[in-house]
Structure formats: structure tokens, C-alpha cells
Short mmCIF file of C-alpha atoms in Angstrom, two decimals:
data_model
loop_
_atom_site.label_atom_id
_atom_site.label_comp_id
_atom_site.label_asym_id
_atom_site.label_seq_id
_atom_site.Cartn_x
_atom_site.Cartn_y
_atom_site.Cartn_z
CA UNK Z 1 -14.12 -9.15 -0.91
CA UNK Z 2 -16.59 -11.29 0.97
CA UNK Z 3 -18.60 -9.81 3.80
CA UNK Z 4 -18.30 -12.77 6.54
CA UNK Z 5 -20.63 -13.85 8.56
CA UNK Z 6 -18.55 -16.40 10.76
CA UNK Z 7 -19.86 -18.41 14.12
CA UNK Z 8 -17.19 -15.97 15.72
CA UNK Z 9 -18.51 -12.97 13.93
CA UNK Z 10 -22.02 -13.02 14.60
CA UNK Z 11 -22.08 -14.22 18.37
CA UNK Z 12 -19.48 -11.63 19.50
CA UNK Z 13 -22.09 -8.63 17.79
CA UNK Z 14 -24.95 -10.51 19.71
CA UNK Z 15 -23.07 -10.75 23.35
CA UNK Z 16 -21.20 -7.63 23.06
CA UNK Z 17 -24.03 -5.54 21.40
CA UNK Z 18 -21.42 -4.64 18.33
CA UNK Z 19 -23.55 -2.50 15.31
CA UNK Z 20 -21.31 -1.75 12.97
CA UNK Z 21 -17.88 -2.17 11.48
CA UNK Z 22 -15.04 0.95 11.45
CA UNK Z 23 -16.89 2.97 9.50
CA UNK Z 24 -18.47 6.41 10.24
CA UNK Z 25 -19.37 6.97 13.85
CA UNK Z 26 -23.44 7.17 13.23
CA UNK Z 27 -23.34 3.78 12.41
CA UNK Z 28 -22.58 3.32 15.91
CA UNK Z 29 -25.56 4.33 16.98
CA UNK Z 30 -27.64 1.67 14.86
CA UNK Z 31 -28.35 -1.24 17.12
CA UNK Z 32 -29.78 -4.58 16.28
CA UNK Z 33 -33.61 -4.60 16.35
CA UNK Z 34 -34.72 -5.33 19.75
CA UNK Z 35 -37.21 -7.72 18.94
CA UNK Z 36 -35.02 -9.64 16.63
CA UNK Z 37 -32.96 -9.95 19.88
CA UNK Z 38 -36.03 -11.36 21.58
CA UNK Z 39 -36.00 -13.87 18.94
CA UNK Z 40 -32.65 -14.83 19.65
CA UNK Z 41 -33.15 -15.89 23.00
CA UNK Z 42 -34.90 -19.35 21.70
CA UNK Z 43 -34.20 -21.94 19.33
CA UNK Z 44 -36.26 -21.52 16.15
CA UNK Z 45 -36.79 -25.90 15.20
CA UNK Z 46 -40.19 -26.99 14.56
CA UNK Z 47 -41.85 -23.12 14.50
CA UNK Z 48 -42.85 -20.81 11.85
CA UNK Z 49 -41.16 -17.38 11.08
CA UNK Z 50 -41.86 -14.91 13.73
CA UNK Z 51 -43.36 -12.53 11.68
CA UNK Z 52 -42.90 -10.01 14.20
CA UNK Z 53 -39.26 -10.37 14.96
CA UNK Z 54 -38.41 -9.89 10.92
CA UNK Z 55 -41.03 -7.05 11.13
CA UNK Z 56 -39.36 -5.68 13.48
CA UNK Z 57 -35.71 -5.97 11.73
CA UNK Z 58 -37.08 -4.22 8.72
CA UNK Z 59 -38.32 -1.24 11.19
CA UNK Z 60 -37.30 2.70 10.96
CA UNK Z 61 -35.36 1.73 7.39
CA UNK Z 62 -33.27 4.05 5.55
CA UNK Z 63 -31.36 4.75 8.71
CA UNK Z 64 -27.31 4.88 9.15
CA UNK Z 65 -26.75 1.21 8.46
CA UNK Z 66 -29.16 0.51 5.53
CA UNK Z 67 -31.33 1.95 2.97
CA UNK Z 68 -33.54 -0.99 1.98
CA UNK Z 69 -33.84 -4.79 2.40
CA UNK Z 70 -35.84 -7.04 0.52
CA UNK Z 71 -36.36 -10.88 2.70
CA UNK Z 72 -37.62 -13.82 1.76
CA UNK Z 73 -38.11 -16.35 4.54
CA UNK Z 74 -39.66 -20.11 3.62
CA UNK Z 75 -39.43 -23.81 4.18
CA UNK Z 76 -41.65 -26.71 4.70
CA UNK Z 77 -42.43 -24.06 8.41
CA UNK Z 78 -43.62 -21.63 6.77
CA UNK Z 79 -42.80 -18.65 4.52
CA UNK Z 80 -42.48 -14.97 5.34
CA UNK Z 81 -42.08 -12.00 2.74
CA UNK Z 82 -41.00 -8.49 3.51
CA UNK Z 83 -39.67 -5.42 2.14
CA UNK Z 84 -38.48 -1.96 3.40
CA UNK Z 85 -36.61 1.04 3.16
CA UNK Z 86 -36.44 3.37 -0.06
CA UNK Z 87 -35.54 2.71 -4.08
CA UNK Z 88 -33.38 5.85 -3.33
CA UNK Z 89 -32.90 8.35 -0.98
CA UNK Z 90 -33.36 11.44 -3.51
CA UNK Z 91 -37.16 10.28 -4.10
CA UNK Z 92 -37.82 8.41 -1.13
CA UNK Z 93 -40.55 6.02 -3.05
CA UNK Z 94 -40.86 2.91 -1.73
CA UNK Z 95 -38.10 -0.12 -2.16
CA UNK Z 96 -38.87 -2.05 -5.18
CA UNK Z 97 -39.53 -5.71 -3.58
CA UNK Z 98 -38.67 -7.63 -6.74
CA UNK Z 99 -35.81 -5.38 -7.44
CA UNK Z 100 -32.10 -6.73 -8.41
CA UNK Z 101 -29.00 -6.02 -6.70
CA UNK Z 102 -25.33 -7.12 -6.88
CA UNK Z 103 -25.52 -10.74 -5.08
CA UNK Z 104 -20.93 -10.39 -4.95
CA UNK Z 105 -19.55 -13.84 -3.55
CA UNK Z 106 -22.83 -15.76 -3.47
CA UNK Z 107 -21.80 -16.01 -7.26
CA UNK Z 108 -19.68 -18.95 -5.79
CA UNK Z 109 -21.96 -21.34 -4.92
CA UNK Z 110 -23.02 -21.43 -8.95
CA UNK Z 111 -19.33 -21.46 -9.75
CA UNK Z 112 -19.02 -24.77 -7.71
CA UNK Z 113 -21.89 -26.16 -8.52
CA UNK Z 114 -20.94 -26.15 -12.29
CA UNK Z 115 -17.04 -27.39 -11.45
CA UNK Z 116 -19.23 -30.24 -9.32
CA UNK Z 117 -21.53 -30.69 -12.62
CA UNK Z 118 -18.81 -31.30 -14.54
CA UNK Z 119 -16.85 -33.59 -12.06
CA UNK Z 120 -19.99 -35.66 -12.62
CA UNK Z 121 -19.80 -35.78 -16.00
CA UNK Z 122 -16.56 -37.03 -15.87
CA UNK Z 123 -14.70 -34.22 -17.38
CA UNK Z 124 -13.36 -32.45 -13.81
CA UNK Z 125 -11.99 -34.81 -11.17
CA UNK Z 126 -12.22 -33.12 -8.13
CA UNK Z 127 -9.00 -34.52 -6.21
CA UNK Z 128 -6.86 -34.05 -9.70
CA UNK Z 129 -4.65 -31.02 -9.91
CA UNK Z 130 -5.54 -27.91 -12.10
CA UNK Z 131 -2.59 -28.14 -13.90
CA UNK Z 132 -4.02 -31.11 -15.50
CA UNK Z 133 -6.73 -28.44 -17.65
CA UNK Z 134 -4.61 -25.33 -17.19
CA UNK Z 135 -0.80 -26.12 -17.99
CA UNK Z 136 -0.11 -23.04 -19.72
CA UNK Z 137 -1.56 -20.86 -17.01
CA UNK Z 138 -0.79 -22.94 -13.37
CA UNK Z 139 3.11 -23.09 -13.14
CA UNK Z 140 4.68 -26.31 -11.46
CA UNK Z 141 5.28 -24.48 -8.22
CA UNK Z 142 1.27 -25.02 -7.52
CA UNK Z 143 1.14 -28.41 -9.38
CA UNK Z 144 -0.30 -30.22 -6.65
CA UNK Z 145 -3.33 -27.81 -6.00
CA UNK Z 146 -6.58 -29.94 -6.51
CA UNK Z 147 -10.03 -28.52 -8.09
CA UNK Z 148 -11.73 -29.44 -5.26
CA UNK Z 149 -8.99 -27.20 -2.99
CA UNK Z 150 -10.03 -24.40 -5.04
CA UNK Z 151 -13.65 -24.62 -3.84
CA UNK Z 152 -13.08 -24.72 -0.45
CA UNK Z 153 -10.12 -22.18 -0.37
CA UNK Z 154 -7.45 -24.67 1.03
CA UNK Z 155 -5.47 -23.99 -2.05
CA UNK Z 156 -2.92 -21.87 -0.34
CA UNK Z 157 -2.89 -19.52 -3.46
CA UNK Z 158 -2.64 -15.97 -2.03
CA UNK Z 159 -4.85 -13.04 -3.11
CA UNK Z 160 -4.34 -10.19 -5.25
CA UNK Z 161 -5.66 -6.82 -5.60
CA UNK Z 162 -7.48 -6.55 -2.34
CA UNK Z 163 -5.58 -3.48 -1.00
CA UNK Z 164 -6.12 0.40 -1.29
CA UNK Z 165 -8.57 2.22 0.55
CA UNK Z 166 -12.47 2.92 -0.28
CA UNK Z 167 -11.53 5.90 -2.12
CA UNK Z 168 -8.77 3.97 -4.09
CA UNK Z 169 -11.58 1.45 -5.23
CA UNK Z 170 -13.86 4.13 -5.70
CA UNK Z 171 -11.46 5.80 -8.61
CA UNK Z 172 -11.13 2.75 -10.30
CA UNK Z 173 -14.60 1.33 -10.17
CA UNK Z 174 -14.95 1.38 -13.85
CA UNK Z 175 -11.60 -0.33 -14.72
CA UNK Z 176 -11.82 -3.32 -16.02
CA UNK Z 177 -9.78 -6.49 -15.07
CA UNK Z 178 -8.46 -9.71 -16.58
CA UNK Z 179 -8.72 -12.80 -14.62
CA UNK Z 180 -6.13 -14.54 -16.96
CA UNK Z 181 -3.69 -11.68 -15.36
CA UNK Z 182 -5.37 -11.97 -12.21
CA UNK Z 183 -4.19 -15.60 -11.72
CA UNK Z 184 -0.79 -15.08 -13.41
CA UNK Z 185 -0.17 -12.61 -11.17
CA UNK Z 186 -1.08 -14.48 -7.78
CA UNK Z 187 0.54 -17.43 -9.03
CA UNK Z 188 3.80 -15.74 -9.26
CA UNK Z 189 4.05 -15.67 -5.61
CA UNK Z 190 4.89 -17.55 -3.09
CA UNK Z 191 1.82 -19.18 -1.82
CA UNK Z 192 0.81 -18.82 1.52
CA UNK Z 193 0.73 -22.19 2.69
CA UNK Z 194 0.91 -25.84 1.70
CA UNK Z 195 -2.27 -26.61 -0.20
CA UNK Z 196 -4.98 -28.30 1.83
CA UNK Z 197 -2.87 -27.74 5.09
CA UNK Z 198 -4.82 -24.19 5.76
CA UNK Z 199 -8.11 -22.31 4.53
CA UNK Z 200 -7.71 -19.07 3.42
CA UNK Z 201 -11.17 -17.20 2.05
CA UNK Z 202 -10.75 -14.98 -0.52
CA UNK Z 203 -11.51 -14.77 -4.56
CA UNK Z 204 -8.89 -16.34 -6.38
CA UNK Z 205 -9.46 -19.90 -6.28
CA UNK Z 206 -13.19 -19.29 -7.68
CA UNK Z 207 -11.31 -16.67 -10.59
CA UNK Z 208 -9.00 -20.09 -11.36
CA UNK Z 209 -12.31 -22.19 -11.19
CA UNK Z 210 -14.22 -20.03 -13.82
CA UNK Z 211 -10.81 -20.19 -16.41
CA UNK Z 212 -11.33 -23.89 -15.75
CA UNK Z 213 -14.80 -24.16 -16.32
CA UNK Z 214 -14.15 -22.21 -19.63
CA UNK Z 215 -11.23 -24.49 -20.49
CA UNK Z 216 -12.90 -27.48 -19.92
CA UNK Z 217 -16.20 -26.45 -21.96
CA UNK Z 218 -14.86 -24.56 -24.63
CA UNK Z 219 -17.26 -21.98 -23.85
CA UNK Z 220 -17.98 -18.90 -21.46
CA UNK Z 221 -18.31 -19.00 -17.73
CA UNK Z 222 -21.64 -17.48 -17.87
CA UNK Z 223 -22.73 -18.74 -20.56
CA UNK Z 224 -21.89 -22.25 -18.77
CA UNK Z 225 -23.55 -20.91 -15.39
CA UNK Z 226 -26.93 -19.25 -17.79
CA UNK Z 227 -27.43 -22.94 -19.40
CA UNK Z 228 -26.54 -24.73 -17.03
CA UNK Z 229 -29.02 -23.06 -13.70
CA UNK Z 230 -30.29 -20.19 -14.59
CA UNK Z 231 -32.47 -21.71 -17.98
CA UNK Z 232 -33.11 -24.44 -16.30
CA UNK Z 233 -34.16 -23.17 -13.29
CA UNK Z 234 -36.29 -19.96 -15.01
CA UNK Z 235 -34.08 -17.73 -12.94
CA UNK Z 236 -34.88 -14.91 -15.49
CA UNK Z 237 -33.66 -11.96 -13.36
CA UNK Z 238 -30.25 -13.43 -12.84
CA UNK Z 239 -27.62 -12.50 -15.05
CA UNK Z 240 -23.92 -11.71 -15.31
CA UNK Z 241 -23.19 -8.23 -15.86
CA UNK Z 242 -19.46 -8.53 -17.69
CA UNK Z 243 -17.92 -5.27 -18.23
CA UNK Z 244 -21.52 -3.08 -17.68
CA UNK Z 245 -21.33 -0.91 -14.71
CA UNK Z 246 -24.84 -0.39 -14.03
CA UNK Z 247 -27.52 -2.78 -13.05
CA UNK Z 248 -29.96 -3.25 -16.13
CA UNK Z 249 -33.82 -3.22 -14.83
CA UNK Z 250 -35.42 -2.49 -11.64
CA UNK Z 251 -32.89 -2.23 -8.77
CA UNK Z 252 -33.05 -0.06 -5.32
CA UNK Z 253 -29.79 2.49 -5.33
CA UNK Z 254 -26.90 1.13 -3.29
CA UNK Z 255 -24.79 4.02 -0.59
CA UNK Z 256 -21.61 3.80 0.93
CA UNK Z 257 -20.20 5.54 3.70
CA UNK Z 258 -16.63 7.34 2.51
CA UNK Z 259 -15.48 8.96 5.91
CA UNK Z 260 -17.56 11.35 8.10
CA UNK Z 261 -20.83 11.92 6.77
CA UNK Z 262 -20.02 11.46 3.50
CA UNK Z 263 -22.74 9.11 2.01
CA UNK Z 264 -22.45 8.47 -1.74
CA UNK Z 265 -24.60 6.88 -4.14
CA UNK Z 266 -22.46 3.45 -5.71
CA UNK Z 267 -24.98 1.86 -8.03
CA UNK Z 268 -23.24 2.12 -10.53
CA UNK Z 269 -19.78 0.06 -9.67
CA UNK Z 270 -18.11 -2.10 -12.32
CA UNK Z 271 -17.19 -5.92 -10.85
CA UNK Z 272 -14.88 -7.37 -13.28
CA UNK Z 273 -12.35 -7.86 -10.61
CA UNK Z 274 -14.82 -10.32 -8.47
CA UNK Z 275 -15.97 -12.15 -11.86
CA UNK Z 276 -16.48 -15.77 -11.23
CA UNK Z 277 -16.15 -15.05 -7.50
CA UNK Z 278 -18.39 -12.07 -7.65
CA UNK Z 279 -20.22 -10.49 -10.34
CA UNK Z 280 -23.84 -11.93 -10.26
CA UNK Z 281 -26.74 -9.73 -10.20
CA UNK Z 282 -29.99 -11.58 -9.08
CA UNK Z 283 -33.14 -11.13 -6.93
CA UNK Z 284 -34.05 -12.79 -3.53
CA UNK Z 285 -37.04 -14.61 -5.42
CA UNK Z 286 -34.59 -15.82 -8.22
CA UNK Z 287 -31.96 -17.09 -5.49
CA UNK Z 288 -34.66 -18.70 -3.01
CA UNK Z 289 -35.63 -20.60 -5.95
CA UNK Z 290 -31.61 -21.32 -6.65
CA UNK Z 291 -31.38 -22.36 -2.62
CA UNK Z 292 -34.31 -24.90 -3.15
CA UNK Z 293 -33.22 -26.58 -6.05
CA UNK Z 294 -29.21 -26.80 -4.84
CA UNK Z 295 -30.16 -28.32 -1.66
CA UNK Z 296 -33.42 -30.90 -3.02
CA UNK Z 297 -30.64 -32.34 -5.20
CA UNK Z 298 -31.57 -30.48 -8.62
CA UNK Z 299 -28.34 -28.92 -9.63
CA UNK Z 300 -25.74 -30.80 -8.63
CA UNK Z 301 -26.77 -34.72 -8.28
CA UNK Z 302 -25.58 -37.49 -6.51
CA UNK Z 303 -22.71 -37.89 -3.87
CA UNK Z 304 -20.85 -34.82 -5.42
CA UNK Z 305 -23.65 -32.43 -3.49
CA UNK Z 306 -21.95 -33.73 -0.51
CA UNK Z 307 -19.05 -31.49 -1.73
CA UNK Z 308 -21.08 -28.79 -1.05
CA UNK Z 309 -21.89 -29.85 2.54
CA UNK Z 310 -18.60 -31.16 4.00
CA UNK Z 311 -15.80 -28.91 5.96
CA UNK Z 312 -12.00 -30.13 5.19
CA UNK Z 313 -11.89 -31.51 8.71
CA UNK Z 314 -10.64 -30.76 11.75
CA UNK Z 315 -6.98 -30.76 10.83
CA UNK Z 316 -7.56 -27.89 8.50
CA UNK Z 317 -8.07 -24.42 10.25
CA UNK Z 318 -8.20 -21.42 9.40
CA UNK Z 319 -4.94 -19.52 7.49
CA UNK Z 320 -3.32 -16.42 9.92
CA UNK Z 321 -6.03 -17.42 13.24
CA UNK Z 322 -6.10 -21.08 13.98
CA UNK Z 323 -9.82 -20.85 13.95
CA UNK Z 324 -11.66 -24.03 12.51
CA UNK Z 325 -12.01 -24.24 9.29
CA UNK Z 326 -15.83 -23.39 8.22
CA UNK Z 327 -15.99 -23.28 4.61
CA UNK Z 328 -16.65 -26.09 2.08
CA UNK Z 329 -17.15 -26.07 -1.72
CA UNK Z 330 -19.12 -22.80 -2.23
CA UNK Z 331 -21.12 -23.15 1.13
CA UNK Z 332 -20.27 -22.51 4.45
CA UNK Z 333 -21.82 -23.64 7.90
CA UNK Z 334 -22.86 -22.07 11.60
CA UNK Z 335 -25.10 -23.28 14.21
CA UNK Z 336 -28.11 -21.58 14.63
CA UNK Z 337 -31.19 -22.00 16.41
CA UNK Z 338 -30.13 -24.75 17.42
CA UNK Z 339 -29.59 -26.33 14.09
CA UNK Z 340 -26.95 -25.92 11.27
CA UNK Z 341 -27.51 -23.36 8.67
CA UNK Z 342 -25.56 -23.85 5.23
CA UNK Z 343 -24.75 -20.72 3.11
CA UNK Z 344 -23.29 -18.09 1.74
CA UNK Z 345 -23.14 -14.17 2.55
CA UNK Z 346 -22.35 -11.69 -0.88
CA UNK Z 347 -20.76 -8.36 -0.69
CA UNK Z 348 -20.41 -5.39 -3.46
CA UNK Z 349 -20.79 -1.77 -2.31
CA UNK Z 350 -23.87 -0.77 -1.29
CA UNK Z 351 -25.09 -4.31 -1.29
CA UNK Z 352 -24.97 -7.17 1.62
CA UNK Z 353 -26.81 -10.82 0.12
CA UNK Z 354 -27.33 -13.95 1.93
CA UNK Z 355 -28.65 -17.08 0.71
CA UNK Z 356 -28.94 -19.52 3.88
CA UNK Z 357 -31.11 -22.75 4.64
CA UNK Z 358 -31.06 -25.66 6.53
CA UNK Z 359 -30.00 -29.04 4.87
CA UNK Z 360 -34.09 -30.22 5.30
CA UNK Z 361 -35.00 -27.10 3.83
CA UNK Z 362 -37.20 -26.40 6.54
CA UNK Z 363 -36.27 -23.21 6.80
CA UNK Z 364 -34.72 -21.13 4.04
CA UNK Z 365 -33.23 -17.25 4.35
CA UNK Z 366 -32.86 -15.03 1.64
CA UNK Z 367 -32.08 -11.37 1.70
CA UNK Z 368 -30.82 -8.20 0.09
CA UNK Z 369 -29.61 -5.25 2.31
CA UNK Z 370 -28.39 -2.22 0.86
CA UNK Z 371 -25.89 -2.14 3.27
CA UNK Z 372 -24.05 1.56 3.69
CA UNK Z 373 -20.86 -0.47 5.39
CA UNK Z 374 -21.08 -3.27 2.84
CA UNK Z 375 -17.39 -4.58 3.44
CA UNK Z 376 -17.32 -3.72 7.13
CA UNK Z 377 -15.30 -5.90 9.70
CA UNK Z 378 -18.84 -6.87 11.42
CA UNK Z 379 -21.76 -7.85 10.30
CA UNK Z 380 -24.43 -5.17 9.58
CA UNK Z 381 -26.90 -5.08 12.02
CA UNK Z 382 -29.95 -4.63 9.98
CA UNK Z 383 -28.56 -7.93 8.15
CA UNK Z 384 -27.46 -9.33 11.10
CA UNK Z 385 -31.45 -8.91 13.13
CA UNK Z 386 -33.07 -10.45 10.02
CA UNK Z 387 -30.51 -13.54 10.22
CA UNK Z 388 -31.18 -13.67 14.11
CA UNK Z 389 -35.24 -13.25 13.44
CA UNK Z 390 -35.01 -15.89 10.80
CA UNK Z 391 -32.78 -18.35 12.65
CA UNK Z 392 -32.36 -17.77 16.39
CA UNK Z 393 -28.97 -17.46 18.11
CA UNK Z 394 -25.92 -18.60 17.09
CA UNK Z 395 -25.09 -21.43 19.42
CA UNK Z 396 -21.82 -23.53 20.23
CA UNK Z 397 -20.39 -26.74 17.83
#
């Protein structure tokens, strides 16, 4: 459910030239902007945004790969603001800048920063097993999984409901989905590895963490997540969508590619199945604004930010490659530009999200891209120039 944008991922689409996932063959044809290439060939420390180079990754939009994309580059460097591409293709009018869109799994990073707000308010301890808060709903064959294993997906719970084609999902976009059953359900399996031996990415542990956070608090998950960052932040065109289909206010139309040539519009696309993991709706000023105040220390306080910022280690890799591990609680890390970028990528059809920045906050990287592949096994290219243009080139440790 998440559209990953691994060290692996991104510097085998920059050396071998990849465009696009298995989707229809005109994506094919979309290459990475050539001046966000140019961009990649130095390291980005110390310098502005090249202006140019994200100019240039914005160019000749709607085309096979992308509709719009709204980007909002800034940081004690510099800042750089930038829109293209089309509301919708039926009027062709201009991409609404300010417009919202599905964010999908950067919801995360607000789930754990709430589980980490109440760790330091002494009513979550991270390293304690969720069994402790959910007895009735964890069964004893997952009694040792920790909270803080949930956050960085070392739980070894396996997933649920990921399989079916696109035109499976697409029939049952408007169903709506439990998590209660969602967890019961993965939790009577066998899980797929001894927790905090492996990292496995995927939904669940953040649909267990929002049952906690609810269990804990008495209360909602978003109403937790609303009082807790967005009031306090004035993050007034973020909001959690619940059983609502459609995107309330002003929002560019996502399209997906279903086979050959067959581009529909998905705007409308219930995400009661992602929930905690998934189902935010936000815009890039609203989650530039987020990205500032998670990193300078304003959300979650103290040593538990570190959470945020620390990999399980070196023992830990990843569950069914043997990769390293590169995920931590609700963030994940790559080298770029010489310098590490901490983040987290979002993916609901029709819509790619990143929210990215470097621990300093020097430079920060936010950006929606109505993405026609949006669950593709590569990164999107117009998503993956502006990351390039913003950054620089992935590079090695």
C-alpha cells in the first residue's frame, strides 16, 4: 500500500534510466526530466534550490506519468514553489496549487508521533508489549510484540488484504472496512517472523497503533491526531476523511492507468482499509508546515523524537531480501546529495506524496503528484526528477 522510494529503488531508475513501473506501455516512454538529471550529477549541501532543475521536472505536465504536481521546496537554503499540470483533464484549467489530495502512508508519521506523545506522557511505553493495552484483541501468540516494533514494522505481524488486481480494488473502492477485523484477522496467522528479528513494511502495525491510541485515550484516532497536530499546528486543510469517498474542497482529479489505454478518473476512492496507516487528506503547505514542526522538536519532544530518527540496526534487515533495514518509527532514511534525507513517500490512486527533509532542516521537500501508476513497482519519474532536483543523487551508505 505504500509507494517506496528505497536507496535501491531510486538509484537503479537513475543508472538504468527506468520510467515507470508495469503498467501501460506509454508510460515507458516518459523519462525523467533531463535537467533534473543534470542536477543529479552534484551534491546539493550548502546551495539553494535549482530553480531550473524543479522547473524543469514540472515541464510538458499532464503527460503519461502524471497529471499535476504541486512542490514545495524550503529550508534555512532557500525556498522554491511550483505547480503544474491540470485540475482535470476534461477542462484542462490550470492545477489548483493549494489544492488537497490523498497524502496515503504519510498518515504514519502522525500516527507515531501521537503513540511517541503518549509514551511521553507516560501512558505508552514504547519497549512494553501491546498486549499490555489490547488483551482482548492481541492473542498470546504475539505477546511479545512491542509498541515501538509496530512503528518501525519489525513486528513480524503479516499483512492482510493487499491482494487482487487494480480492477478487484477498483469494484470495491467504496466498501468499507473494520480495522478491529483487520487485526483479528492478521493476527490469526502465523506471523512471518520473530518480532524485531526482520522489517517487513506494510499497514498493519500502524492499523494496531491507531486501536491503541484509541484504547489508551478513550477517544478517536483522529480526533487524537486533529487535537493533538493539526489544532495546534493550524493545519486547517488536513483532515481525516472516515467513511467519505470523495475529497471535500478544492482538490486536482486523480487517474489511473487500468490496462492499455484505459485511463480512468479515481477521485473519488474510499480509504477505510489504509485508516491509521493511510487515510489523510492534506496539502503540501499544510504538511511542510507538519515537516518543520516534527523535526524543530514541536510535536514530539525530548529523546522520544530520536524514535523517529533511528533504524533497528544493522542486525535487522529487511523481511523476504536481506536488504538493510531502512525504516524507523514513521520515517525512513536515504542518502542524498550527499546528505541524509528523512521521510516518508504516500500512495492512494491517482496520488503519489512525499514529505522529506534533512535533520537541520536545511532543506525540506514536499510534493503532490497525481501519479497515473500510483502503486507502481518504481518510482514515478515525474516524482522521482522533482526528488532528484530537490536533493541530488542518491549516493552510497
Amino acid at each position: 500500500m505504500n509507494v517506496r522510494m528505497s536507496r535501491t529503488a531510486v538509484a537503479a531508475a537513475l543508472v538504468l534510466g527506468i520510467a515507470a513501473g508495469p503498467a501501460a506501455p506509454a508510460l515507458a516512454a516518459s523519462g525523467a526530466p533531463s535537467a533534473a538529471g543534470g542536477a543529479a550529477q552534484r551534491a546539493v549541501t550548502g546551495q539553494a534550490p535549482d530553480a531550473g532543475a524543479l522547473r524543469s521536472a514540472l515541464a510538458g505536465l499532464p503527460r503519461d506519468d502524471a497529471t499535476a504536481a504541486l512542490v514545495r521546496v524550503s529550508g534555512t537554503e532557500g525556498s522554491w514553489r511550483g505547480s503544474a499540470g491540470v485540475h482535470d483533464l476534461a477542462s484542462g484549467r490550470p492545477a489548483d496549487p493549494g489544492g488537497r489530495f490523498r497524502a496515503g502512508s504519510v498518515t504514519k508519521v502522525f500516527t507515531a508521533a501521537v503513540v511517541l506523545q503518549l509514551a511521553g506522557e507516560g501512558r505508552i511505553g514504547l519497549d512494553a508489549p501491546v498486549r499490555r493495552y489490547l488483551p482482548d484483541l492481541i492473542p498470546a501468540a504475539y505477546g511479545t510484540v512491542t509498541v515501538r516494533q509496530l512503528l518501525d514494522h519489525t513486528s513480524g505481524i503479516p499483512s492482510v488484504g493487499d491482494g487482487g488486481t487494480l480492477e478487484d480494488w477498483y469494484a470495491h473502492r467504496f466498501d468499507r472496512h473494520d480495522p478491529v477485523r483487520t487485526v483479528r484477522e492478521a493476527t490469526s496467522r502465523e506471523p512471518d517472523f520473530a518480532p524485531g528479528t526482520q522489517q517487513h513494511y506494510d499497514n498493519i502495525g500502524y492499523t494496531v497503533a491507531g486501536l491503541l491510541i484509541e484504547r489508551v485515550t478513550g477517544t478517536a484516532y483522529a480526533a487524537q491526531v486533529s487535537r493533538r497536530i493539526l489544532e495546534p499546528l493550524r493545519l486547517r486543510d488536513t483532515y481525516f476523511p472516515g467513511a467519505d469517498p470523495a475529497i471535500r474542497g478544492p482538490h486536482n482529479h486523480g487517474y489511473q492507468i487500468f490496462g492499455a489505454g484505459d485511463l480512468r478518473d479515481v477521485t473519488v476512492w474510499g480509504a477505510t482499509e489504509a485508516w491509521a496507516a493511510g487515510d489523510l487528506i492534506s496539502t503540501t503547505a499544510d504538511l511542510e508546515r507538519f515537516t518543520r514542526a516534527l523535526f524543530g522538536g514541536r510535536v514530539v519532544r525530548g529523546p522520544l523524537l530520536e524514535a523517529m530518527f533511528t533504524l533497528p540496526g544493522d542486525a535487522v534487515r529487511e523481511y523476504g531480501t536481506g536488504k538493510p533495514a531502512a525504516y524507523s518509527a514513521g520515517l525512513s532514511v536515504m542518502r542524498l546529495g550527499g546528505r541524509d534525507v528523512w521521510g516518508k513517500t504516500g500512495g492512494r490512486w491517482g496520488y503519489n506524496t512525499v514529505v522529506a527533509a534533512t535533520r537541520d532542516l536545511s532543506r525540506t521537500l514536499v510534493y503532490s503528484v497525481n501519479s497515473t501508476d500510483a502503486k507502481g513497482e518504481e518510482m514515478n519519474p515525474t516524482a522521482l526528477g522533482i526528488v532528484v532536483a530537490a536533493f541530488g543523487a542518491p549516493s552510497a551508505g
